[in-house]
mmCIF file of C-alpha atoms in Angstrom:
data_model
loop_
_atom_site.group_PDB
_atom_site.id
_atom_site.type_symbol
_atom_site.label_atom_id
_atom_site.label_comp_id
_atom_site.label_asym_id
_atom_site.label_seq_id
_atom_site.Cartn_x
_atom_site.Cartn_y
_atom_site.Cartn_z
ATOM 1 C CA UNK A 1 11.390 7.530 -14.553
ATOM 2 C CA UNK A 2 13.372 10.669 -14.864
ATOM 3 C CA UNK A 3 9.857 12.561 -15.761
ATOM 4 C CA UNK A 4 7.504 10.939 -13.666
ATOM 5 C CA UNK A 5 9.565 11.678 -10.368
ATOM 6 C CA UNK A 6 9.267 14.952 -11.180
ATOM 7 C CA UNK A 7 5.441 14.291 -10.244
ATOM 8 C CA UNK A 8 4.391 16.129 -6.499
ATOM 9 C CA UNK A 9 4.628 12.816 -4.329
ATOM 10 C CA UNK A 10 1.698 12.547 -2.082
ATOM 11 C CA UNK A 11 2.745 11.178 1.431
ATOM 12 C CA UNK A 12 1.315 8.646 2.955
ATOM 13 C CA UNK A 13 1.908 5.315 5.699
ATOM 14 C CA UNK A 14 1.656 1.893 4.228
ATOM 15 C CA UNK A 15 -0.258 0.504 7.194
ATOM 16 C CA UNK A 16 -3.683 -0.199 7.625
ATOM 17 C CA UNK A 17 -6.431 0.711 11.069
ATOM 18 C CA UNK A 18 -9.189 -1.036 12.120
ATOM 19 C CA UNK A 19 -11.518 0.470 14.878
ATOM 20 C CA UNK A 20 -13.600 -3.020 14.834
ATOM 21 C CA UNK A 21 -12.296 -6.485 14.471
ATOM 22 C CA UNK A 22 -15.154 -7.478 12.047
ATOM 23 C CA UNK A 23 -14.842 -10.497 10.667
ATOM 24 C CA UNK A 24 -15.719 -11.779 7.402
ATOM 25 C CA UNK A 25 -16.334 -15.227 6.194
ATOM 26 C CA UNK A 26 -14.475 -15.823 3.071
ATOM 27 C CA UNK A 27 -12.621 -19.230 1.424
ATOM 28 C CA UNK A 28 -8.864 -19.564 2.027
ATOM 29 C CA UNK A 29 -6.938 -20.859 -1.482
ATOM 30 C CA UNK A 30 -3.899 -23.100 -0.867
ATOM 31 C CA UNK A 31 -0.662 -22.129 -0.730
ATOM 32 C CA UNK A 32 1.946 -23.343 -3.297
ATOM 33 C CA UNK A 33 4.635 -25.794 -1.920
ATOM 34 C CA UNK A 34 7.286 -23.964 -1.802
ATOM 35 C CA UNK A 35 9.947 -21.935 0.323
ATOM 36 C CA UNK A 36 10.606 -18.448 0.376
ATOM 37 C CA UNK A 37 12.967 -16.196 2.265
ATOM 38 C CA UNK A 38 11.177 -14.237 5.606
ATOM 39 C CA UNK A 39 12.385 -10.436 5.469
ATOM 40 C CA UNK A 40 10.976 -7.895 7.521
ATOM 41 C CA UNK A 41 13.084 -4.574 6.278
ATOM 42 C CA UNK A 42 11.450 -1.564 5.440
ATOM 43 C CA UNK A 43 11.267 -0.309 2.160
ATOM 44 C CA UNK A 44 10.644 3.245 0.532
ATOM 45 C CA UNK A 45 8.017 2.396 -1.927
ATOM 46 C CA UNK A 46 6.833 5.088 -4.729
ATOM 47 C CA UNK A 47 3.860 4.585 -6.871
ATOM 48 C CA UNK A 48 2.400 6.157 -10.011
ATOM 49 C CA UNK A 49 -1.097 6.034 -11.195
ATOM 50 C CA UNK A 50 -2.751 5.096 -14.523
ATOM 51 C CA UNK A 51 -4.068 8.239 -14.999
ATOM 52 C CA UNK A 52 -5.243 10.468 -12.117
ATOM 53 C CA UNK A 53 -7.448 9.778 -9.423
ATOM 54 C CA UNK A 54 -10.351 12.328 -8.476
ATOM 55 C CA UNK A 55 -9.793 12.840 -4.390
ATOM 56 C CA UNK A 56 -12.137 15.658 -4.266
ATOM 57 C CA UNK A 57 -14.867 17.801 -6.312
ATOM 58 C CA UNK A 58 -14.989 21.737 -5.804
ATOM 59 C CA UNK A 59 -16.507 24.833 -6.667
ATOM 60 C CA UNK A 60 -14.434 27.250 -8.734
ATOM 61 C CA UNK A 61 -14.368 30.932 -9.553
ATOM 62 C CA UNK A 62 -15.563 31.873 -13.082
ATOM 63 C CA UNK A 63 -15.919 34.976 -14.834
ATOM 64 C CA UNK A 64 -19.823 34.876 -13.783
ATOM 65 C CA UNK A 65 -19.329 33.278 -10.290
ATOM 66 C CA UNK A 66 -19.133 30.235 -8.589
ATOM 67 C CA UNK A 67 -19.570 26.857 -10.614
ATOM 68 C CA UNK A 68 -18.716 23.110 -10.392
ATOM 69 C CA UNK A 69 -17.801 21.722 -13.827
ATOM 70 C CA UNK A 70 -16.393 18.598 -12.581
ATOM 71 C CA UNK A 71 -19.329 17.748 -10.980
ATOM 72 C CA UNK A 72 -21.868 18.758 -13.374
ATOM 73 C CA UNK A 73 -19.783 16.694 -15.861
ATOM 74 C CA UNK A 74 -20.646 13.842 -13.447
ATOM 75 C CA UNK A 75 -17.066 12.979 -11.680
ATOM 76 C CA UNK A 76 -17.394 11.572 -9.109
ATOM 77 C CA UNK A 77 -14.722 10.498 -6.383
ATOM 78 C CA UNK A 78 -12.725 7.391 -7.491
ATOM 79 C CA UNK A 79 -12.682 8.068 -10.482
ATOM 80 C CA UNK A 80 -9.828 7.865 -12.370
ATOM 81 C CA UNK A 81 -9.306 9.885 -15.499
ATOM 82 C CA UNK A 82 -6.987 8.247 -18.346
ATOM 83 C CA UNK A 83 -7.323 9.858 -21.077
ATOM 84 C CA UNK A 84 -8.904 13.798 -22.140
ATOM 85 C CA UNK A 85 -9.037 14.384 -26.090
ATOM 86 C CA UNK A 86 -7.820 10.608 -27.031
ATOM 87 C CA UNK A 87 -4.215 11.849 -25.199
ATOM 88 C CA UNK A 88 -3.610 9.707 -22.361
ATOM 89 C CA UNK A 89 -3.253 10.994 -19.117
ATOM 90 C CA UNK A 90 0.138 10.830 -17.305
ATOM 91 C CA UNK A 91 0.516 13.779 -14.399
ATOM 92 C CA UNK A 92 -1.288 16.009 -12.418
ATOM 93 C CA UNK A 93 0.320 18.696 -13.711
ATOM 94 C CA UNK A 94 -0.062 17.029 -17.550
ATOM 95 C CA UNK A 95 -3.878 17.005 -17.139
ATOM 96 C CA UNK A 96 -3.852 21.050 -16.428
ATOM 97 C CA UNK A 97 -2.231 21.809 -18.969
ATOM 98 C CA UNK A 98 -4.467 19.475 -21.353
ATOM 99 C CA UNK A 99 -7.455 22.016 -19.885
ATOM 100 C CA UNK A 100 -5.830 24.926 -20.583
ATOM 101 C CA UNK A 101 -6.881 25.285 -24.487
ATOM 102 C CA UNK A 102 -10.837 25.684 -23.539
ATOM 103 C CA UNK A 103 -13.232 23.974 -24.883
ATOM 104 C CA UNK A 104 -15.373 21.034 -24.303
ATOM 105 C CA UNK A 105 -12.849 18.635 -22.653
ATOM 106 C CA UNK A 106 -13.748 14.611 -23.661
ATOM 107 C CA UNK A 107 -12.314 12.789 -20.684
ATOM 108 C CA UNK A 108 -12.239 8.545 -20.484
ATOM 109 C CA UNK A 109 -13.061 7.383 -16.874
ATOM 110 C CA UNK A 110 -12.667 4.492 -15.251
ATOM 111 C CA UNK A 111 -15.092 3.859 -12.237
ATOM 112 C CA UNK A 112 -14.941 0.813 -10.106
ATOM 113 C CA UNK A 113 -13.956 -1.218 -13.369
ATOM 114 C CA UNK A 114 -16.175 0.564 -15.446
ATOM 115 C CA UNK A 115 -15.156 2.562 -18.830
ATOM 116 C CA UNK A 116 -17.375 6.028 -19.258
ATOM 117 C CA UNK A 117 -16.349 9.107 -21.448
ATOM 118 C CA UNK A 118 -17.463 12.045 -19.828
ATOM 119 C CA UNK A 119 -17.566 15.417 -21.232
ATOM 120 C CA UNK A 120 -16.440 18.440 -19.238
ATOM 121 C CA UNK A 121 -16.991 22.163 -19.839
ATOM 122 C CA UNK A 122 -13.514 23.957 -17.587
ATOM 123 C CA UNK A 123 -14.227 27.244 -16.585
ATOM 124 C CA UNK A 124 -12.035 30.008 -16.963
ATOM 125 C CA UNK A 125 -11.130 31.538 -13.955
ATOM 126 C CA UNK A 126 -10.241 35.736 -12.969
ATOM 127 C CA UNK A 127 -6.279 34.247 -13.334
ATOM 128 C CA UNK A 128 -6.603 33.414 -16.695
ATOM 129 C CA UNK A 129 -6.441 29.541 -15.988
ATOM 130 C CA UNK A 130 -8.564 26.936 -16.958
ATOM 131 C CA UNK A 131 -10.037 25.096 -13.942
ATOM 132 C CA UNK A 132 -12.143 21.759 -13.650
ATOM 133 C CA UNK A 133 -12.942 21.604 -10.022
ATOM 134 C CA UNK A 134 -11.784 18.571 -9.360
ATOM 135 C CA UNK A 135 -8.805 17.720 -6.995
ATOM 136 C CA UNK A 136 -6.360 14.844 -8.475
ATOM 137 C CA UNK A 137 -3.491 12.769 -7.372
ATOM 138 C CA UNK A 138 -1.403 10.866 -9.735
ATOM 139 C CA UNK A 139 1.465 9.401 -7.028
ATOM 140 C CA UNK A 140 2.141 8.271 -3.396
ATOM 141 C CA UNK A 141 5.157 7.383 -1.621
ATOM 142 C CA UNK A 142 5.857 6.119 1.507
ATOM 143 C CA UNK A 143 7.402 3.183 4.153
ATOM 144 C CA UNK A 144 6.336 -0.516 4.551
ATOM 145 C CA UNK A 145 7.745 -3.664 5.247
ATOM 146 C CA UNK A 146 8.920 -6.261 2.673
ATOM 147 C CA UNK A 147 6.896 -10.053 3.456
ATOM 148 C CA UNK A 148 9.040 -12.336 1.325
ATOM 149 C CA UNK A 149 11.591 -12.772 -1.310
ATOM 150 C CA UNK A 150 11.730 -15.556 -3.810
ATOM 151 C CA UNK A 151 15.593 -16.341 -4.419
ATOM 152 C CA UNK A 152 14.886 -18.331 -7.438
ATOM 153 C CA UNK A 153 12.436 -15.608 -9.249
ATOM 154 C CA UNK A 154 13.850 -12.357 -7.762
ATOM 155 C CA UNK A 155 10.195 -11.954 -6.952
ATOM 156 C CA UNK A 156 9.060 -9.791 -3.654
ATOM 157 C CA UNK A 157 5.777 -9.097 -1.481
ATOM 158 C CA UNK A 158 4.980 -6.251 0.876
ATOM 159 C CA UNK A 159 2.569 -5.209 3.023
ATOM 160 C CA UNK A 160 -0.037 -7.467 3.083
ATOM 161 C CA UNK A 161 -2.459 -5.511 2.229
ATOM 162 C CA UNK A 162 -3.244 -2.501 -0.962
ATOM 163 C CA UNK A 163 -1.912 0.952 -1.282
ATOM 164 C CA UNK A 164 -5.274 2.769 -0.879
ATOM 165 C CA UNK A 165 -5.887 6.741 -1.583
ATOM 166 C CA UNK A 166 -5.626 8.432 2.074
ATOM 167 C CA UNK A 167 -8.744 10.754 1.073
ATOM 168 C CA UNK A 168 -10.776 8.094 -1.091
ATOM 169 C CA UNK A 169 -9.831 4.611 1.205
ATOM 170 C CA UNK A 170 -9.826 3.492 -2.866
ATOM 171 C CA UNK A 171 -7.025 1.371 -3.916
ATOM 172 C CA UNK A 172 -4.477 2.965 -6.078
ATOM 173 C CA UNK A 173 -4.093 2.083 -9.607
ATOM 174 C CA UNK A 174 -1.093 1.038 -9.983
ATOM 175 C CA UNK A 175 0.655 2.080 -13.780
ATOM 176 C CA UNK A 176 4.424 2.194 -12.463
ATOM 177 C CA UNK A 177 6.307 2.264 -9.602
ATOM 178 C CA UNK A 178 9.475 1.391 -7.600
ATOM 179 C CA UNK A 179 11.132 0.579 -4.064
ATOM 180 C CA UNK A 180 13.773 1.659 -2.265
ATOM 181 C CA UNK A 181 16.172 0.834 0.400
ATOM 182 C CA UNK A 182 14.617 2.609 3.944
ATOM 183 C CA UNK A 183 15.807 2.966 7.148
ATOM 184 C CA UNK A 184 13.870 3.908 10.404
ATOM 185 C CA UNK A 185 14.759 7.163 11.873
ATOM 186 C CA UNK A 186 12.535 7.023 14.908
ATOM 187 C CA UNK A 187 9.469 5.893 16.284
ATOM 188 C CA UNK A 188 6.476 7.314 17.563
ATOM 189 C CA UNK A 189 5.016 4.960 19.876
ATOM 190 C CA UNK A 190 1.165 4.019 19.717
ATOM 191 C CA UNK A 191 -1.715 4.041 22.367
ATOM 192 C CA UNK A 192 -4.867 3.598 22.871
ATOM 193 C CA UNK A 193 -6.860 5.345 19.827
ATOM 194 C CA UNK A 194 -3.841 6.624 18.575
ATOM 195 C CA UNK A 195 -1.739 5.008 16.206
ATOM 196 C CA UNK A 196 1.973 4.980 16.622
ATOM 197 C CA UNK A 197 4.441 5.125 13.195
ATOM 198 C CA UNK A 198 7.884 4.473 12.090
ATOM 199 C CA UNK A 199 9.480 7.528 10.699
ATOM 200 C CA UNK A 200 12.369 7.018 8.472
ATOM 201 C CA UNK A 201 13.876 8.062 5.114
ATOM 202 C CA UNK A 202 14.687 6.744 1.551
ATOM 203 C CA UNK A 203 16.914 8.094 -1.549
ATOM 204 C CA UNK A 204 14.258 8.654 -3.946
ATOM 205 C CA UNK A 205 16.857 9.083 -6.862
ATOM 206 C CA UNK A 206 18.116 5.034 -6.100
ATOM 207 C CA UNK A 207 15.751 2.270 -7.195
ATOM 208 C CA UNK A 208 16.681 -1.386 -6.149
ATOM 209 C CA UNK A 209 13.408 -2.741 -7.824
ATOM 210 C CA UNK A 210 9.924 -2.591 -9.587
ATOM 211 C CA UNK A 211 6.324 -2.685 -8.540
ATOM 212 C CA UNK A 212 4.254 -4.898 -10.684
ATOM 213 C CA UNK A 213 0.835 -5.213 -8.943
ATOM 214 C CA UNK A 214 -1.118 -3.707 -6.438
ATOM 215 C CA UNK A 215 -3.448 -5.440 -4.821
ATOM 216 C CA UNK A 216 -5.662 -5.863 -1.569
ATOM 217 C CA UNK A 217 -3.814 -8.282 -0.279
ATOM 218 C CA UNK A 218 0.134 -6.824 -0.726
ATOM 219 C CA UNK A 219 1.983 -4.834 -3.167
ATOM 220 C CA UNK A 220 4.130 -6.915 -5.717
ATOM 221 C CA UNK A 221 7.163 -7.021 -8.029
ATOM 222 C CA UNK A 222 10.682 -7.756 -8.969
ATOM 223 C CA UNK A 223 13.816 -6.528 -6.641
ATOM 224 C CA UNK A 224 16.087 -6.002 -8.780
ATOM 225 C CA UNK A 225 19.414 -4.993 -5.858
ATOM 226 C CA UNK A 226 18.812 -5.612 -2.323
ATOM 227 C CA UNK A 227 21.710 -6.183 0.172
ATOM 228 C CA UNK A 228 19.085 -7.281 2.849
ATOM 229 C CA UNK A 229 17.954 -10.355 1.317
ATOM 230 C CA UNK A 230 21.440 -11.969 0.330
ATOM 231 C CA UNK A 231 22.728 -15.041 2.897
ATOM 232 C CA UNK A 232 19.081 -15.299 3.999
ATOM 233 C CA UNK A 233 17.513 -18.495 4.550
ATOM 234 C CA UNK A 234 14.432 -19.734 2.753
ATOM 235 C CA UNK A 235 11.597 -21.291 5.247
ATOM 236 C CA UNK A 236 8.592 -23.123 4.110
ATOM 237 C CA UNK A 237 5.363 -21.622 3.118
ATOM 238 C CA UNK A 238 2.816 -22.541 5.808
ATOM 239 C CA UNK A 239 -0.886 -24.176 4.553
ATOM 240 C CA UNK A 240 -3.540 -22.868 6.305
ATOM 241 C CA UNK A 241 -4.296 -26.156 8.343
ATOM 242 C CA UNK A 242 -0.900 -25.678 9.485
ATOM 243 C CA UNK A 243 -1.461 -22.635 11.358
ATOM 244 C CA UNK A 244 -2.984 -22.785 14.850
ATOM 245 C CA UNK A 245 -3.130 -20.802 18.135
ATOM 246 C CA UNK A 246 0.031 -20.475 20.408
ATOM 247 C CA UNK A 247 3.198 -18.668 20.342
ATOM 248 C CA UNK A 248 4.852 -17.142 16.816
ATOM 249 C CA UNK A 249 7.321 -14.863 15.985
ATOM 250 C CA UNK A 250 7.610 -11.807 13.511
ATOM 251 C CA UNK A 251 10.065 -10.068 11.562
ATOM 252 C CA UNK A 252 10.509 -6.030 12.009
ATOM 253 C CA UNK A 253 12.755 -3.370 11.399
ATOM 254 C CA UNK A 254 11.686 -0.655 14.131
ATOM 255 C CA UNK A 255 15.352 1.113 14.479
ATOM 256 C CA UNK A 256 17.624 2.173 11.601
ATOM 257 C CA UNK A 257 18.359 -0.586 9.381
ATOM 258 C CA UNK A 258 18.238 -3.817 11.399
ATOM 259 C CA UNK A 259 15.577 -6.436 11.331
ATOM 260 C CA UNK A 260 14.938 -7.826 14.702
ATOM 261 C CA UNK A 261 12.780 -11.086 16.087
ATOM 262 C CA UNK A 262 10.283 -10.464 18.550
ATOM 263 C CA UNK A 263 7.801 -12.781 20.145
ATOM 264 C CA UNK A 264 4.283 -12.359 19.281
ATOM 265 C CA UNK A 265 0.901 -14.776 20.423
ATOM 266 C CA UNK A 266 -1.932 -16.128 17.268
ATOM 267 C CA UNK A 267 -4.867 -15.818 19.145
ATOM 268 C CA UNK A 268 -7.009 -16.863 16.760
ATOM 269 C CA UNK A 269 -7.238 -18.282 12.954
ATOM 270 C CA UNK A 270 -10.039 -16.546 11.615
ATOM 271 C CA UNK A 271 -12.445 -17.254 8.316
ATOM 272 C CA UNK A 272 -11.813 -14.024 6.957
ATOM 273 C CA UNK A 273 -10.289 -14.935 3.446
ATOM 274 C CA UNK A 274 -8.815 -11.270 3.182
ATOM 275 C CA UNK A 275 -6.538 -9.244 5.144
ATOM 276 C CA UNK A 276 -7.393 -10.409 8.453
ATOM 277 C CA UNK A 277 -6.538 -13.959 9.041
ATOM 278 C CA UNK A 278 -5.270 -13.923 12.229
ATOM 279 C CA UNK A 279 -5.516 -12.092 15.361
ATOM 280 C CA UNK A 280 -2.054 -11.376 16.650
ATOM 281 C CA UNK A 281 -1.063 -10.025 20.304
ATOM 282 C CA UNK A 282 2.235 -8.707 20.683
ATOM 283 C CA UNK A 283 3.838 -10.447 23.873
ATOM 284 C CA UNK A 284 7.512 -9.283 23.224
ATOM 285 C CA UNK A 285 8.918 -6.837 25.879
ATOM 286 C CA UNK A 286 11.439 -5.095 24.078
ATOM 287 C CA UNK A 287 8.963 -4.581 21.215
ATOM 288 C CA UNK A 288 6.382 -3.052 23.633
ATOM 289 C CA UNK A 289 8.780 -0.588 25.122
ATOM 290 C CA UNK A 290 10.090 0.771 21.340
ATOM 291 C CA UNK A 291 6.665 1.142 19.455
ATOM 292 C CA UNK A 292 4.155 0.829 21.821
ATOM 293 C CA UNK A 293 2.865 -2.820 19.552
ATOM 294 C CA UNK A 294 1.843 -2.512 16.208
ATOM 295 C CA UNK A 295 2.351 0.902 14.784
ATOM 296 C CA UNK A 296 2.184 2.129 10.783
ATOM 297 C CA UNK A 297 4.827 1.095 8.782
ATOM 298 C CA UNK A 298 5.213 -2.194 9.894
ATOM 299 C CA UNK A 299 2.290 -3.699 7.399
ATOM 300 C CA UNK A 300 3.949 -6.278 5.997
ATOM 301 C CA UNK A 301 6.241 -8.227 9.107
ATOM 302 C CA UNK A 302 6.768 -11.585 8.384
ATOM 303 C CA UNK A 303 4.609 -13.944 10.948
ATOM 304 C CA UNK A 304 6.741 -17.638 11.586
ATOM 305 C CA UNK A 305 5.387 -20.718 13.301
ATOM 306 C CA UNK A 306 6.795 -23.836 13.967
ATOM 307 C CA UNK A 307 9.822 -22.889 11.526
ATOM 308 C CA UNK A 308 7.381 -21.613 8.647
ATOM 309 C CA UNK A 309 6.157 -18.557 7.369
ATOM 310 C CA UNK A 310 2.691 -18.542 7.960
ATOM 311 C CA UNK A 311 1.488 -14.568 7.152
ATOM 312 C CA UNK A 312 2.363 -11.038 7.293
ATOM 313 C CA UNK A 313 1.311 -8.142 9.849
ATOM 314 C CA UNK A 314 -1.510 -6.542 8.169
ATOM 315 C CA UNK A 315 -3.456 -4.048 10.729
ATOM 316 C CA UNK A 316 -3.458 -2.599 14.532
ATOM 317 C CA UNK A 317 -6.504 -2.232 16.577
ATOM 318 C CA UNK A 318 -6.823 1.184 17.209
ATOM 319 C CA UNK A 319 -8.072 1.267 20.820
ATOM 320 C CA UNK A 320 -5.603 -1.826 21.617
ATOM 321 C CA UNK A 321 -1.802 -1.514 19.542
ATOM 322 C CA UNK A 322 -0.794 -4.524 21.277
ATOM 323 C CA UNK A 323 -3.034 -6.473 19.317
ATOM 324 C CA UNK A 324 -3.820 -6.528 15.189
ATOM 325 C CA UNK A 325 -4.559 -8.397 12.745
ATOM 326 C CA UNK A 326 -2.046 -10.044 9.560
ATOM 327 C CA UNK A 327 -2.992 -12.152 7.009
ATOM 328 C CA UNK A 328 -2.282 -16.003 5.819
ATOM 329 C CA UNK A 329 0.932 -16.423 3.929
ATOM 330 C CA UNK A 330 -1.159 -18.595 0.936
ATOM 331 C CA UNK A 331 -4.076 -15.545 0.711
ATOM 332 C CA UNK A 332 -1.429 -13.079 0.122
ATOM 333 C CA UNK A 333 0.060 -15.574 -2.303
ATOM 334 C CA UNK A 334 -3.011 -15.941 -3.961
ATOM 335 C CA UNK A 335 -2.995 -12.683 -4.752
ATOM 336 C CA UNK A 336 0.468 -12.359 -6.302
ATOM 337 C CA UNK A 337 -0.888 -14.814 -9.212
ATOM 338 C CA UNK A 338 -3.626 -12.645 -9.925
#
């Protein structure tokens, strides 16, 4: 791990925006019976790649003027790149050097689930450098909000929904990663078509547990250490027939390290089968007045109903942060089997 956090980590917010509450019809998979312990605590979460992911194709200087060898190679965005010469990709700054010996460069690709091998031609550049024309990322790191925590596995869910390229909207690949213990520093609050955010801070150099999937419906793995979760009661896992309209309650950790109640309203159960299950309006006062509603970051709160856990806080409406969208505790369960 020593190596890889080396790696430039590309910022982003674990939280996802909808302009349009479009719904989707989709087929909700039961829940298993069983309980698991509500959280709502932020977490710093970093991921790595398998491979590197093509955000962007360019045109580069060459000794004979402008060209575009990633593209003319046939990159495209997505794509991620695993391995150039049979030597398996690992960093950003691993793949540049890979380039740097000239040369017909045999890359493997992966696009949308698809292997290719693609051959590139770099072009050498009026610095002396090798250059592909292609922008890359190989990491992320950022704040969300831990769902749930098995006591009897160790096992942990976040978010409620993927880790997704800013510049791409792809999801990450995930080939390692790790969380750590976060704590909000301040808040800026949302409005109406602009999206509010909890800014806080993590120790990068402590890990209290491992990432093991990302997915589209949460982000997965194994804590490992975590103060937050000890002398916490487990609550059953709400089926989806046991969800309904009325008032509910979610988990969130919108100043420094404490995790606070507040009172939310399910409007609706929807058929969406994904990420957004329910409609959610926040009702709680004291939540209002600190964020503004729903804000980035908080992906991931805990919904409870009727003493259960029924979902997690997946997405704010952009023109309305009082009102988002989270998803059905058994969906994002679904997903963790996967």
């Amino acid at each position: 791990m020593d190596k890889q956090r080396k790696r430039c980590l590309a910022a982003f917010f674990l939280s996802g925006l909808l302009c349009l509450p479009l719904v989707r019809p989709g087929l909700a998979l039961a829940a298993e019976e069983r309980k698991l312990v509500p959280v709502g605590h932020t977490i710093g979460i970093k991921l790595f790649a398998e491979g590197v992911v093509v955000i962007g194709l360019a045109e580069v200087d060459g000794q004979t003027g402008k060209a575009t060898p990633g593209a003319d190679c046939g990159l495209r965005i997505g794509d991620v790149i695993e391995e150039a010469n049979g030597r398996e990709v690992e960093s950003s700054e691993q793949f540049a050097a890979m380039l740097q010996c000239g040369g017909t460069v045999d890359l493997a690709v992966n696009r949308e689930g698809e292997d290719l091998t693609l051959a590139a031609e770099p072009v050498l550049g009026p610095d002396g450098t090798y250059r592909l024309g292609a922008w890359i990322r190989d990491s992320m790191a950022g704040i969300g909000t831990v769902t749930f925590y098995d006591p009897e596995t160790g096992a942990f869910g976040a978010l409620g929904h993927g880790i997704t390229d800013s510049d791409t909207g792809l999801l990450m690949p995930l080939g390692d990663g790790s969380v750590m213990d976060a704590q909000v520093k301040a808040v800026k609050k949302g409005a109406a078509g602009e999206p509010g955010e909890l800014k806080g801070s993590f120790d990068l150099t402590r890990d209290m547990g491992s990432l093991q999937a990302n997915t589209e419906r949460g982000v997965f793995g194994i804590m490992e250490s975590c103060d937050f979760v000890e002398d916490r009661t487990a609550v059953p896992v709400a089926r989806r027939d046991q969800v309904h309209a009325g008032s509910a309650a979610i988990l969130s950790n919108v100043s420094g390290d404490t995790v606070e109640e507040f009172a939310v309203e399910v409007v609706r159960v929807l058929e969406s089968g994904g990420t957004q299950d329910l409609l959610l309006e926040i009702t709680d006062q004291r939540l209002l007045e600190a964020t503004g509603g729903i804000v980035q970051g908080m992906s991931g709160s805990p919904i409870l109903q009727d003493g259960r856990i029924i979902g997690a806080v997946t997405h704010v409406m952009i023109n309305n942060p009082e009102r988002g969208y989270g998803i059905l505790m058994e969906n994002m369960l679904e997903a963790a089997k996967a």
